[in-house]
């Protein structure tokens, strides 16, 4: 509704004055609840999970499923457009002239006030900046303007803010949808060519950027796995006192074990590179001392494998869970609750 101001005002008057005297069943879609706040029944429509998206591509490998999800997220219409290998779909759907998903990404931002500032902020977030200070520094936009524009983008469903449990003023900002994340991380960068633009040149540049981009997508999928399969209510990045992300651990979470008890979990994820080894586990164990808990679950997710030494490792305190990319994409049994 808020996309069409005149119609919005008409519906607003109708809801305020006339609807109770009619037998009309009105179904409305709004982004910031300014109209829907008046409705007796409200439903929040969320994106599909990474596992829900699997049903759109029955012949894909787990890596292809990950790529498709990383490019367009959990929106059914976008998933349906990927009818071939995702790497080939990049050329047609994002890089060709008048590519439909590039136009879709741009239209999401073009309607925003201060569009150029929005683009600067989203471009900064694509580099990994997620705090107020980081986004402001990378984008060159003052913190006061950043805060105002980010709030506007959150109200319009472009970004989402996660507030630290112990400090409501300390938050991080991420893309709400992977289609925008992919556009600003890969597509926009691929189109910045030193000479005349061609789809082939942009595609070659995109292929070099996609592996690094998918590394971050794999981490987010693993966090979603923990929420779906392990009952985690939240997953948080580990940060130093300066606010920088700690590289040894990707997430900390509170998970539910097989006995229904809550446990602290430390999580690392790796899509590309060498297999995880015993040294990687030892660094996690060292970091876990900050928990002051002896019952930590160490979870390692890898698409590039685990060394035999790591597979045989036994911990004196806590336990170790190893998961491959294929296991991350295993369907959840219908009656299954939180599990290891």
Short mmCIF file of C-alpha atoms in Angstrom, two decimals, residues 217-330:
data_model
loop_
_atom_site.label_atom_id
_atom_site.label_comp_id
_atom_site.label_asym_id
_atom_site.label_seq_id
_atom_site.Cartn_x
_atom_site.Cartn_y
_atom_site.Cartn_z
CA UNK A 217 26.27 -17.24 2.25
CA UNK A 218 27.42 -20.63 3.52
CA UNK A 219 27.95 -19.12 6.97
CA UNK A 220 24.43 -17.69 6.97
CA UNK A 221 22.98 -21.03 5.84
CA UNK A 222 24.83 -22.80 8.64
CA UNK A 223 23.37 -20.31 11.12
CA UNK A 224 19.93 -21.13 9.71
CA UNK A 225 20.68 -24.85 10.06
CA UNK A 226 21.44 -24.33 13.74
CA UNK A 227 18.14 -22.53 14.25
CA UNK A 228 16.14 -25.19 12.38
CA UNK A 229 17.87 -28.35 13.58
CA UNK A 230 19.29 -27.35 16.97
CA UNK A 231 16.64 -25.04 18.37
CA UNK A 232 18.92 -22.00 18.49
CA UNK A 233 16.91 -18.84 19.10
CA UNK A 234 19.76 -16.58 18.00
CA UNK A 235 23.23 -16.76 16.52
CA UNK A 236 25.68 -13.96 17.23
CA UNK A 237 28.98 -13.02 15.66
CA UNK A 238 31.97 -12.96 18.02
CA UNK A 239 33.50 -9.49 18.30
CA UNK A 240 36.50 -7.97 20.01
CA UNK A 241 36.21 -4.99 22.35
CA UNK A 242 36.78 -2.70 19.36
CA UNK A 243 33.76 -4.19 17.59
CA UNK A 244 35.74 -6.11 14.94
CA UNK A 245 34.61 -9.64 14.09
CA UNK A 246 36.84 -12.39 15.54
CA UNK A 247 38.04 -14.63 12.71
CA UNK A 248 38.57 -17.85 14.70
CA UNK A 249 34.85 -18.33 15.37
CA UNK A 250 31.93 -17.47 13.09
CA UNK A 251 29.05 -17.66 15.58
CA UNK A 252 28.14 -18.33 19.17
CA UNK A 253 24.69 -19.69 19.90
CA UNK A 254 22.58 -21.33 22.56
CA UNK A 255 21.36 -24.69 21.26
CA UNK A 256 19.12 -27.41 22.61
CA UNK A 257 20.75 -30.84 22.95
CA UNK A 258 19.20 -34.31 22.69
CA UNK A 259 18.10 -34.17 26.34
CA UNK A 260 16.32 -30.86 25.89
CA UNK A 261 18.97 -28.89 27.77
CA UNK A 262 20.36 -25.55 26.63
CA UNK A 263 24.05 -25.45 25.82
CA UNK A 264 26.50 -22.89 24.52
CA UNK A 265 27.76 -23.64 21.03
CA UNK A 266 30.69 -22.29 19.06
CA UNK A 267 30.43 -22.49 15.29
CA UNK A 268 32.89 -22.26 12.40
CA UNK A 269 32.05 -22.64 8.71
CA UNK A 270 34.20 -23.09 5.61
CA UNK A 271 33.05 -23.44 2.02
CA UNK A 272 36.35 -23.17 0.15
CA UNK A 273 39.97 -23.94 1.00
CA UNK A 274 41.68 -26.64 3.05
CA UNK A 275 39.80 -29.17 5.17
CA UNK A 276 39.30 -28.27 8.82
CA UNK A 277 42.03 -29.72 11.01
CA UNK A 278 42.85 -30.18 14.69
CA UNK A 279 44.44 -26.74 14.93
CA UNK A 280 41.13 -25.16 13.94
CA UNK A 281 39.41 -27.02 16.76
CA UNK A 282 42.09 -26.01 19.25
CA UNK A 283 41.53 -22.33 18.41
CA UNK A 284 37.81 -22.77 19.05
CA UNK A 285 38.49 -24.41 22.40
CA UNK A 286 40.77 -21.53 23.37
CA UNK A 287 38.10 -18.98 22.48
CA UNK A 288 35.47 -20.91 24.44
CA UNK A 289 37.22 -20.14 27.73
CA UNK A 290 35.36 -16.84 27.70
CA UNK A 291 32.13 -18.80 28.28
CA UNK A 292 33.37 -20.20 31.59
CA UNK A 293 31.41 -23.33 30.78
CA UNK A 294 32.58 -26.94 30.54
CA UNK A 295 29.66 -28.09 28.45
CA UNK A 296 30.33 -26.30 25.15
CA UNK A 297 29.31 -27.84 21.84
CA UNK A 298 31.84 -27.22 19.04
CA UNK A 299 30.18 -27.26 15.63
CA UNK A 300 32.24 -27.28 12.44
CA UNK A 301 30.58 -26.99 9.01
CA UNK A 302 32.66 -27.67 5.91
CA UNK A 303 32.19 -28.16 2.18
CA UNK A 304 35.87 -29.00 1.81
CA UNK A 305 36.08 -31.81 4.36
CA UNK A 306 37.77 -32.64 7.65
CA UNK A 307 41.16 -34.24 8.28
CA UNK A 308 41.25 -37.78 9.66
CA UNK A 309 42.96 -36.45 12.78
CA UNK A 310 40.06 -34.12 13.44
CA UNK A 311 37.47 -36.84 12.84
CA UNK A 312 39.14 -38.97 15.52
CA UNK A 313 39.47 -36.12 18.03
CA UNK A 314 37.98 -36.57 21.48
CA UNK A 315 37.43 -33.68 23.88
CA UNK A 316 37.87 -33.79 27.64
CA UNK A 317 35.08 -31.24 28.03
CA UNK A 318 32.17 -30.57 25.68
CA UNK A 319 31.60 -32.38 22.40
CA UNK A 320 32.34 -32.00 18.72
CA UNK A 321 29.86 -31.98 15.82
CA UNK A 322 31.08 -32.14 12.20
CA UNK A 323 28.72 -31.42 9.31
CA UNK A 324 29.33 -31.48 5.56
CA UNK A 325 27.53 -29.36 2.97
CA UNK A 326 25.54 -32.45 1.95
CA UNK A 327 24.40 -32.99 5.55
CA UNK A 328 23.38 -29.34 5.88
CA UNK A 329 21.02 -29.89 2.95
CA UNK A 330 19.49 -33.11 4.25
#
